[in-house]
Structure formats: C-alpha cells, structure tokens
PDB file of C-alpha atoms in Angstrom:
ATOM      1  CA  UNK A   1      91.015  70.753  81.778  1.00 81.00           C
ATOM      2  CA  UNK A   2      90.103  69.486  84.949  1.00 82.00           C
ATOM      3  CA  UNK A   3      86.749  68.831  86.053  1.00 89.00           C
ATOM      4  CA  UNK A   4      84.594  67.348  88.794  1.00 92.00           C
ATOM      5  CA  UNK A   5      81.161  66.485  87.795  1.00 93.00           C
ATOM      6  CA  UNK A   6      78.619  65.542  90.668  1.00 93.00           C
ATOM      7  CA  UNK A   7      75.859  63.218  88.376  1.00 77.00           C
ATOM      8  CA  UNK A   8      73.017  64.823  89.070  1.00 74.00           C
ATOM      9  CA  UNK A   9      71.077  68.382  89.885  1.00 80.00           C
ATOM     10  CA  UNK A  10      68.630  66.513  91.955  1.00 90.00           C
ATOM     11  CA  UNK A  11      67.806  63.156  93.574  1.00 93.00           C
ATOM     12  CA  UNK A  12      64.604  62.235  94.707  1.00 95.00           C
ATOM     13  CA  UNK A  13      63.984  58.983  96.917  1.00 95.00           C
ATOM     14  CA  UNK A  14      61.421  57.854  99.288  1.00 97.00           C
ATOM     15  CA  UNK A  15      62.562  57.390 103.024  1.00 97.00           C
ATOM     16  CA  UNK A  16      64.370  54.336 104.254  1.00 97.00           C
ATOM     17  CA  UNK A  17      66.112  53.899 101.289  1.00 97.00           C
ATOM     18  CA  UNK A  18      69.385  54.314 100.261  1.00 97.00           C
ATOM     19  CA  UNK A  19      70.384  57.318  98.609  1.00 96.00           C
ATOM     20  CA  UNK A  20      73.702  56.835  96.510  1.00 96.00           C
ATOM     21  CA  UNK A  21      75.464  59.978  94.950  1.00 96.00           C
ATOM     22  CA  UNK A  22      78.738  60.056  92.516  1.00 96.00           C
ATOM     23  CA  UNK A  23      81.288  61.959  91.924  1.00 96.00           C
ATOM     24  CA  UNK A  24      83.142  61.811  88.908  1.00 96.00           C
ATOM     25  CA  UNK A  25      86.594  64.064  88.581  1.00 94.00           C
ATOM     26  CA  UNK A  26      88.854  64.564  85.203  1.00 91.00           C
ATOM     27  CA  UNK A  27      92.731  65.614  85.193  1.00 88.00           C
ATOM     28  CA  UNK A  28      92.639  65.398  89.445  1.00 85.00           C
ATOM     29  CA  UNK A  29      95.339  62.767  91.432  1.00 82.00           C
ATOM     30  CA  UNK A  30      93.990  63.531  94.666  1.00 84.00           C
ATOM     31  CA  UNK A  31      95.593  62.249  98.079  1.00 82.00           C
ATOM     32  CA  UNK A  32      91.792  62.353  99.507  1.00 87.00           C
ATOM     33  CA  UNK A  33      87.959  63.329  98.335  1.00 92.00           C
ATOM     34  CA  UNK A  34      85.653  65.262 100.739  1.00 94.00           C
ATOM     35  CA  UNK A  35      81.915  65.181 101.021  1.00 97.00           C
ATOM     36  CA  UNK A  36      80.578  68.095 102.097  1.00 98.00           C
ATOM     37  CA  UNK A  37      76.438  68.930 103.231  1.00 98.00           C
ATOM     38  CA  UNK A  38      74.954  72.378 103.020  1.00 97.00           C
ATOM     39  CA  UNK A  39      71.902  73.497 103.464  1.00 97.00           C
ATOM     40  CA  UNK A  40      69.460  76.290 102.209  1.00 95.00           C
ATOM     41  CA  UNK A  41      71.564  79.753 103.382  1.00 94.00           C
ATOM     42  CA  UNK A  42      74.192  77.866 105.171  1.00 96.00           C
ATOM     43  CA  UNK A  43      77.833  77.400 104.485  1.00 97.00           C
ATOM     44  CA  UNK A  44      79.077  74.020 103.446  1.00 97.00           C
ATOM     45  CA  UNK A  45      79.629  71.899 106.620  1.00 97.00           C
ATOM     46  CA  UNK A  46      82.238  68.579 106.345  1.00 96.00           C
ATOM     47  CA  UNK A  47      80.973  65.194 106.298  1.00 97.00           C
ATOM     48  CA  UNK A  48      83.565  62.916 105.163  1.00 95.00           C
ATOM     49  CA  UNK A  49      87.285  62.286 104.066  1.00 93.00           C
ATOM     50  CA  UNK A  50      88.605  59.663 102.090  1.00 93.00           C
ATOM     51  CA  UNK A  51      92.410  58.884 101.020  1.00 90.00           C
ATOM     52  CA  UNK A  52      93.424  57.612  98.088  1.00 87.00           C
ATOM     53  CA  UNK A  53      94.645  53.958  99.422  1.00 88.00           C
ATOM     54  CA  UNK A  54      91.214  53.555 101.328  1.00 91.00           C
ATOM     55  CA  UNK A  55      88.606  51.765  99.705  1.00 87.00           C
ATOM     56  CA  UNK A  56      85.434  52.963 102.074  1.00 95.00           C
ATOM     57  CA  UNK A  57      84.815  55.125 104.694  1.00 95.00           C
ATOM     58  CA  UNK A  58      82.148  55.012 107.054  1.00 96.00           C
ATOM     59  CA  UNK A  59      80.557  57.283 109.442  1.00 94.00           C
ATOM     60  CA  UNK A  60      76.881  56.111 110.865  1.00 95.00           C
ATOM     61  CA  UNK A  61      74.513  56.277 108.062  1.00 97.00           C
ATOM     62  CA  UNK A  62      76.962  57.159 105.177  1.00 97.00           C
ATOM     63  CA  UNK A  63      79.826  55.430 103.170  1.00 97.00           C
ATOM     64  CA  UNK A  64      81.731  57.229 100.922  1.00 97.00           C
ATOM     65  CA  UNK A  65      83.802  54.874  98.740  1.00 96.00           C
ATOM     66  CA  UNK A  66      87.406  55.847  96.165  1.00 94.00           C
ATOM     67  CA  UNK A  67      87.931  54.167  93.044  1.00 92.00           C
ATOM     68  CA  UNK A  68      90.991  55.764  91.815  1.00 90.00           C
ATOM     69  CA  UNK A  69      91.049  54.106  88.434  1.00 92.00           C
ATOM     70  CA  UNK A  70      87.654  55.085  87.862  1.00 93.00           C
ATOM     71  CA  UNK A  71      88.436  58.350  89.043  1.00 93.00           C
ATOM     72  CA  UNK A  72      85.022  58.137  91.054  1.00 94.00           C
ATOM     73  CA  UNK A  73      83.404  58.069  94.620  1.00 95.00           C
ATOM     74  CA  UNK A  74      80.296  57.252  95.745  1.00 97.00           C
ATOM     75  CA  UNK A  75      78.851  58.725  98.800  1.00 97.00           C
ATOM     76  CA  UNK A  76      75.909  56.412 100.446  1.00 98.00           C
ATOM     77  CA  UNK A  77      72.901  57.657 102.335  1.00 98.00           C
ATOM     78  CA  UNK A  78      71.258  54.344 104.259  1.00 97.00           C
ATOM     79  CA  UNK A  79      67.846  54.309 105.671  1.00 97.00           C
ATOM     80  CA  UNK A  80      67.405  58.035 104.699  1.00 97.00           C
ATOM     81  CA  UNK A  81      65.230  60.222 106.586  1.00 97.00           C
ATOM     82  CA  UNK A  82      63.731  63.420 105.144  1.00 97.00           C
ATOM     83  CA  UNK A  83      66.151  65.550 107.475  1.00 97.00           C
ATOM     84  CA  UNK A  84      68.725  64.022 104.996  1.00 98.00           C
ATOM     85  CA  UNK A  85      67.320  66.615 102.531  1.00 98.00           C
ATOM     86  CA  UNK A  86      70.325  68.873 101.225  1.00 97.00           C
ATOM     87  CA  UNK A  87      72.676  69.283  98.775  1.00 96.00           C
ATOM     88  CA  UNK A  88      75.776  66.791  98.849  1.00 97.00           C
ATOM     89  CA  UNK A  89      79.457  68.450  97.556  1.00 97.00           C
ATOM     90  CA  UNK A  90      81.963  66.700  96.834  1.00 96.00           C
ATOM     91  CA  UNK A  91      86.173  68.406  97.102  1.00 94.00           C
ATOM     92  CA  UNK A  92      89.197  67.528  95.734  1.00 91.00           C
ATOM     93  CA  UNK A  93      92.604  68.794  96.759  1.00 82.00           C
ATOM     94  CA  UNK A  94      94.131  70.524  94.155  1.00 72.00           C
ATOM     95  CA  UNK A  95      97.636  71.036  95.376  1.00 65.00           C
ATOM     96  CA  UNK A  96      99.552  70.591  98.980  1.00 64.00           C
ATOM     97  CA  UNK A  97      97.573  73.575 100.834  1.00 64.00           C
ATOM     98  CA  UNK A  98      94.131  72.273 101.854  1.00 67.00           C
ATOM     99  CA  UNK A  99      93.316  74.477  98.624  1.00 75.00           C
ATOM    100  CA  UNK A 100      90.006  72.502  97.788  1.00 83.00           C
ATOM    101  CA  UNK A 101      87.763  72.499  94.798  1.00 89.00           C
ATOM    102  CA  UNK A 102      84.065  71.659  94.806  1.00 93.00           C
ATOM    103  CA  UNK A 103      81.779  69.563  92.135  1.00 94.00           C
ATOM    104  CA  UNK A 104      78.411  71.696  91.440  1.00 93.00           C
ATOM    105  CA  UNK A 105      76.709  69.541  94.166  1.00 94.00           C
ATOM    106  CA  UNK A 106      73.452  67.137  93.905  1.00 95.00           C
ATOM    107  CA  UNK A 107      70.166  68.062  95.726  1.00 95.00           C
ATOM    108  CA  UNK A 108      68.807  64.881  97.794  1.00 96.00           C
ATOM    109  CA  UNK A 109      65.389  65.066  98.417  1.00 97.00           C
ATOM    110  CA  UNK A 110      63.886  62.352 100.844  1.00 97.00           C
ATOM    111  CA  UNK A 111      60.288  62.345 100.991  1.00 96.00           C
ATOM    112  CA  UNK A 112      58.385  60.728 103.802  1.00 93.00           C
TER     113      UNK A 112
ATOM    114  CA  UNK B   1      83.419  76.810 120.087  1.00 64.00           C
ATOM    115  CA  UNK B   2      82.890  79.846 117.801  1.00 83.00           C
ATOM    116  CA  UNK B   3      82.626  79.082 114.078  1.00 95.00           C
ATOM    117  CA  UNK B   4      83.945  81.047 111.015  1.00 97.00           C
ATOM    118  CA  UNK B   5      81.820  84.619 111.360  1.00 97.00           C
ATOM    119  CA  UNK B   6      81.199  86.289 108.633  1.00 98.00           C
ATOM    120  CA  UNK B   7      79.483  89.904 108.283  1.00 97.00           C
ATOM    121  CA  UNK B   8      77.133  91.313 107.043  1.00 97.00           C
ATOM    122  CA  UNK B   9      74.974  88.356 106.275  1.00 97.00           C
ATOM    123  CA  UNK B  10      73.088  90.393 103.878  1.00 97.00           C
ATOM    124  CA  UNK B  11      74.190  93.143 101.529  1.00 97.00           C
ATOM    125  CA  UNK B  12      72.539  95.534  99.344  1.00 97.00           C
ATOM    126  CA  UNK B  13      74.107  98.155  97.470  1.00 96.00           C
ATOM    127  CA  UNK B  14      73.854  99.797  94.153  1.00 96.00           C
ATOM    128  CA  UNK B  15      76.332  99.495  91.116  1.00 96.00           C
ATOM    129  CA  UNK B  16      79.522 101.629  91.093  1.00 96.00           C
ATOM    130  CA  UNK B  17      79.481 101.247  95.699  1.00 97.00           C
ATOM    131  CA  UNK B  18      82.633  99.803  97.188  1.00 97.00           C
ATOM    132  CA  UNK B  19      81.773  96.283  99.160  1.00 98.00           C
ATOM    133  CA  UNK B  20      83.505  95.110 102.160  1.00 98.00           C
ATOM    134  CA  UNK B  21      82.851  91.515 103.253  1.00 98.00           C
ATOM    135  CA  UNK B  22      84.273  90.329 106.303  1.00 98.00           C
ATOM    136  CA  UNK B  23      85.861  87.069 108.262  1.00 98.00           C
ATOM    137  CA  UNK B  24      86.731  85.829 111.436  1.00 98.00           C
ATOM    138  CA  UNK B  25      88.476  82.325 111.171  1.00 97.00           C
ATOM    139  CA  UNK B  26      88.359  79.730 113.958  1.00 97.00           C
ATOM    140  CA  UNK B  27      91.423  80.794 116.492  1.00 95.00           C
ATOM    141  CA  UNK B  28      94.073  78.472 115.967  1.00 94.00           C
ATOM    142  CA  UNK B  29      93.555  77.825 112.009  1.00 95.00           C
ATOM    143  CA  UNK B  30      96.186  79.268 109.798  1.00 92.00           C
ATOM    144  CA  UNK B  31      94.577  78.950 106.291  1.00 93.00           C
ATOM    145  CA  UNK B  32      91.768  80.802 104.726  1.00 95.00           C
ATOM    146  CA  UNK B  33      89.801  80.830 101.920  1.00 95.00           C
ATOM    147  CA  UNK B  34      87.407  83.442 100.129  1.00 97.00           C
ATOM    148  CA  UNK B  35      84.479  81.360  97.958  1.00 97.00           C
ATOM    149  CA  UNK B  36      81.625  82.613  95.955  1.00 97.00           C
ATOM    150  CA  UNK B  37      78.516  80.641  95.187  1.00 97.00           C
ATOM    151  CA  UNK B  38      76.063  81.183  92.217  1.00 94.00           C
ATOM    152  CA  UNK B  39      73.341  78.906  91.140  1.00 89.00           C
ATOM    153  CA  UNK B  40      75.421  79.015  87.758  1.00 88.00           C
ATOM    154  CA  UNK B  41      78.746  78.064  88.141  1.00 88.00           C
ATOM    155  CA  UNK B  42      78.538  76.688  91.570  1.00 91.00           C
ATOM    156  CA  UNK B  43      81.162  77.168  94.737  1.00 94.00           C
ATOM    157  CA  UNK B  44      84.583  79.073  93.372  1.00 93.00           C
ATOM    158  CA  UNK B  45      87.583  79.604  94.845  1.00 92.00           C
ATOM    159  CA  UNK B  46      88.917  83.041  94.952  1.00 95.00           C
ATOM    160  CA  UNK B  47      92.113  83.528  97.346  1.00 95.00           C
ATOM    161  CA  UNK B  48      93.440  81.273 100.187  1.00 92.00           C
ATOM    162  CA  UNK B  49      95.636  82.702 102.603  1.00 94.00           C
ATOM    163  CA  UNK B  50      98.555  80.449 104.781  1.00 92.00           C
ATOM    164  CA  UNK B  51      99.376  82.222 107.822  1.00 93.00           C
ATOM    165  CA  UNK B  52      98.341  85.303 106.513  1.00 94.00           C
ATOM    166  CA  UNK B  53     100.091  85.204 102.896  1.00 94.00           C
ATOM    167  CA  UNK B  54      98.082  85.158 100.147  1.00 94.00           C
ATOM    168  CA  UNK B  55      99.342  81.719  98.334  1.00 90.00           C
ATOM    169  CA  UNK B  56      96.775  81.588  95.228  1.00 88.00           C
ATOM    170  CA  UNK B  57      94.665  84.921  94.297  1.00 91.00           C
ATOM    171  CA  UNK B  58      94.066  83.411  90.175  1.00 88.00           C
ATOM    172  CA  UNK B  59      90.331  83.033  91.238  1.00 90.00           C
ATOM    173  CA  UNK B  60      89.698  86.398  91.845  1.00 94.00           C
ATOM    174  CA  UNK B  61      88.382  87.770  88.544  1.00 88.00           C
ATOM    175  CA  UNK B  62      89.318  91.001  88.185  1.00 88.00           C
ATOM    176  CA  UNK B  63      91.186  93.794  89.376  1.00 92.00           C
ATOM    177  CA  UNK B  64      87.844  95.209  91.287  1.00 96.00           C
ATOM    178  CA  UNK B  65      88.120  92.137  93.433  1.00 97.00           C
ATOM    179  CA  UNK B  66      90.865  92.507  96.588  1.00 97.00           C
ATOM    180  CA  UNK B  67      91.390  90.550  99.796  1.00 97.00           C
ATOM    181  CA  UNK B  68      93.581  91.549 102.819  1.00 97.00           C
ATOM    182  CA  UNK B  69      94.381  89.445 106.087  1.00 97.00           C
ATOM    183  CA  UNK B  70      96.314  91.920 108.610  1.00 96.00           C
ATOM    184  CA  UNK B  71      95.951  89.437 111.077  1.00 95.00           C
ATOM    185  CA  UNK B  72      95.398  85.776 111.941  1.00 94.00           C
ATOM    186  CA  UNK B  73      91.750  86.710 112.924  1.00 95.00           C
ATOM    187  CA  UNK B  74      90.537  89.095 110.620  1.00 96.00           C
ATOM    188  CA  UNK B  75      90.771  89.174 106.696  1.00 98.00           C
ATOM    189  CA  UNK B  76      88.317  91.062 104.097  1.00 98.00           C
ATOM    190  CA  UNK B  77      86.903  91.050 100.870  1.00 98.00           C
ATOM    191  CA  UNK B  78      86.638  94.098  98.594  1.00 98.00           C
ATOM    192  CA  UNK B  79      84.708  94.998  95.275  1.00 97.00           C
ATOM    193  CA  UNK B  80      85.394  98.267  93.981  1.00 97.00           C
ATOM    194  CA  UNK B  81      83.440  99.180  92.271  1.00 96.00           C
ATOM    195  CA  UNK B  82      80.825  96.568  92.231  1.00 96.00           C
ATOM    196  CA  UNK B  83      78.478  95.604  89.396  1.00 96.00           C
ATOM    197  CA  UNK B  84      75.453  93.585  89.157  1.00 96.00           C
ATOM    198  CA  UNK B  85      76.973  90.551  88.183  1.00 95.00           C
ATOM    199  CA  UNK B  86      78.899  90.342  91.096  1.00 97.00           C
ATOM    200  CA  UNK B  87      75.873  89.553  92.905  1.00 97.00           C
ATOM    201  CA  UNK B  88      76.227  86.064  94.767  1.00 98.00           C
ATOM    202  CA  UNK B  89      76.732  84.492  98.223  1.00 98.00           C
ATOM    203  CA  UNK B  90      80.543  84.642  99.270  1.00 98.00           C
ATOM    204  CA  UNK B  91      81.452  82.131 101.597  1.00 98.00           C
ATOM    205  CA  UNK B  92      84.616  82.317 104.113  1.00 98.00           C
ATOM    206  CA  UNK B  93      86.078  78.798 105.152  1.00 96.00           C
ATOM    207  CA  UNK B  94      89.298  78.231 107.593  1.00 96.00           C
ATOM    208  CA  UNK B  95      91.066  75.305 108.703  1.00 93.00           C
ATOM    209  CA  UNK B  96      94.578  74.161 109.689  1.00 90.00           C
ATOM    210  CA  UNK B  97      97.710  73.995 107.396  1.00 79.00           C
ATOM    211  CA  UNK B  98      97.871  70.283 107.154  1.00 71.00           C
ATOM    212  CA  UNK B  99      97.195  67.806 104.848  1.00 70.00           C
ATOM    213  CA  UNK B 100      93.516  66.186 104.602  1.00 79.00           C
ATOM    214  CA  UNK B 101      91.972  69.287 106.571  1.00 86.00           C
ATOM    215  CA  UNK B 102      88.420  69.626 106.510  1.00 91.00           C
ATOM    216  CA  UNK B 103      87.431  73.343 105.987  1.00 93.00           C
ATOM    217  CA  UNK B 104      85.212  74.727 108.066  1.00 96.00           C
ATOM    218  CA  UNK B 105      82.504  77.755 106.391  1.00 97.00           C
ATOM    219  CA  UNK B 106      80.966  80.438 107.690  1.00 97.00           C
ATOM    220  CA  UNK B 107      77.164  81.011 106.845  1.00 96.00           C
ATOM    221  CA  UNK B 108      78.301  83.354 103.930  1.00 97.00           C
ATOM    222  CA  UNK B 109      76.839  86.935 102.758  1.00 98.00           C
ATOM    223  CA  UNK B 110      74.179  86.902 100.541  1.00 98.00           C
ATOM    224  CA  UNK B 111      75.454  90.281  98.175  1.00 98.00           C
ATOM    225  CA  UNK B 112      72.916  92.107  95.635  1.00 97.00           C
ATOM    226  CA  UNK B 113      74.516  94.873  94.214  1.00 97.00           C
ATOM    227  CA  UNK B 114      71.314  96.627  91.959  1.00 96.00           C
TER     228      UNK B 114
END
C-alpha cells in the first residue's frame, strides 16, 4: 500500500540551529514533493516544490532535498527562529491532476 | 488577492442534522479539493473537482458524505445525516490544472456534530 511517513510527531530544537525534517514515502513515483507549513487553526499554506531530477531546492532559510532511490526528502530549517514553530507537511502527487496526498506532518518547536 | 473562503468557520450541530460546508476558490483556478483533518489519521482527501467535474470522489466515506460545484466559484460539502464521528476540521484547497501546482487552503471549518 502506499504510504508517506513524516519521522516524527514532534521536533524540538533550540534557536539558531538547524532544524532538519524527513519524509519517507512507499509505493509513490512522484514527478515532485511539496512541503507544506500550517499553523494552529489555519489551512496548510505552500512552502516548497521539488521535481524528481532536482537534487535541492532552496528558498531563504529552507532546503528541501529528493533522493529518489531512497524514496526520501529532507526539508532544512537554518538558523531557526521560534516563529519557525509549526507543523511541516510534506505532498506527493498521486496521479496527473494536482490530486495531492499529505504525510501526518512533524511539529517543530524552536525555543528561544 | 482573496484566498480560498470557506464558511462557517465553526460548526455545531447535533447528530442526525444535515451539514453544509462551503467554498469559494481563488478566481481563475480550475481544480478543487475537499480535505478533512483529524488529530488521528491526519489530512484526507475526499473529492477534487477539474473544471467543475468531480474526477476522484473514493475518499468520501460514505454515502452521507456529498459534494456539488455548480459553478467555478462556489462548491459545497454535505453530511446527511451527520454523526459524531464526523467531527473534524474540513479544509477546501484550489489551484490551477497544471502539473506541479501548489494548492492553496482555506482556513477550514472546525465541525462538532454532538
């Protein structure tokens, strides 16, 4: 069956560092991975896309990386700030119509 | 720019009420998607629409669950009847038809049915 499993519930990490999520999918050939952000009673707001024949992606503070052999990406967080706190998603494509599916998500927490 | 608005933000109704949740997409996107989000099993898919068809409805779980879109700027969401398990934020997302969209989600309805 397929799956996409985000590897943790919750992340903890003191501020400045670098926060480093992963997501891990099962049965998926994606064209592209999407990291999503959401935050406590809000809807899921777009971060990121990656394709399948790019290696990284960066946008300011984050890199998302896509290791299709692995069947993996890792979405990096540098010099967090506590207003980094949220919950991280990441979406695969399943399909040819934008028809996305999310991993459970992992709570960052950045303390000051 | 006006986001994806969806309405009411809250809901709270008894068991055995009919529940109507409600979406306006971003003008000019053609696809939309119904979500629901529990703590347990996370953000599912229930029905995308492409320009107005629905394409893939298996996520709805049962017959109680319906969804129209009359209209590239309106769609719904029905329970009838609802039950207590049905209880959950449902999110509406839209973006456009074409491959490696981003989706773009409304702030959701937070539903208690009692």
């Amino acid at each position: 069956s397929q799956k996409i499993e985000q590897n943790s519930e919750a992340l903890n990490i003191q501020e400045g560092k670098t926060a480093t999520l992963t997501c891990n999918y099962t049965n998926y050939s994606p064209a592209y991975l999407q990291w999503y952000r959401q935050d406590p009673g809000r809807g899921p707001v777009f971060l990121l896309l990656i394709r399948e024949n790019e290696k990284e992606k960066r946008k300011e503070r984050l890199k998302v990386t896509f290791d299709t052999t692995l069947k993996q990406s890792l979405f990096h967080i540098t010099a967090s700030q506590p207003a980094d706190s949220a919950t991280y998603l990441c979406a695969l494509e399943q399909g040819n119509n934008n028809d996305m599916r999310f991993g459970a998500g992992t709570r960052l927490t950045v303390k000051p | 720019d006006a986001g994806v608005i969806q309405s009411p933000r809250h809901e709270v109704t008894e068991m055995g009420q009919e529940v109507t949740l409600r979406c306006k997409p971003i003008s000019g996107h053609n696809s939309l998607f119904w979500y629901r989000q529990t703590m347990m099993r996370g953000l599912e898919l229930l029905i995308y629409f492409n320009n107005n068809v629905p394409i893939d409805d298996s996520g709805m779980p049962e017959d109680r669950f319906s969804a129209k879109m009359p209209n590239a700027s309106f769609s719904t969401l029905k329970i009838q009847p609802s039950e207590p398990r049905d209880s959950a934020v449902y999110f509406c997302a839209s973006s456009l038809n074409t491959g490696n969209q981003p989706q773009h989600f409304g702030d959701g309805t937070r539903l208690s049915i009692l």
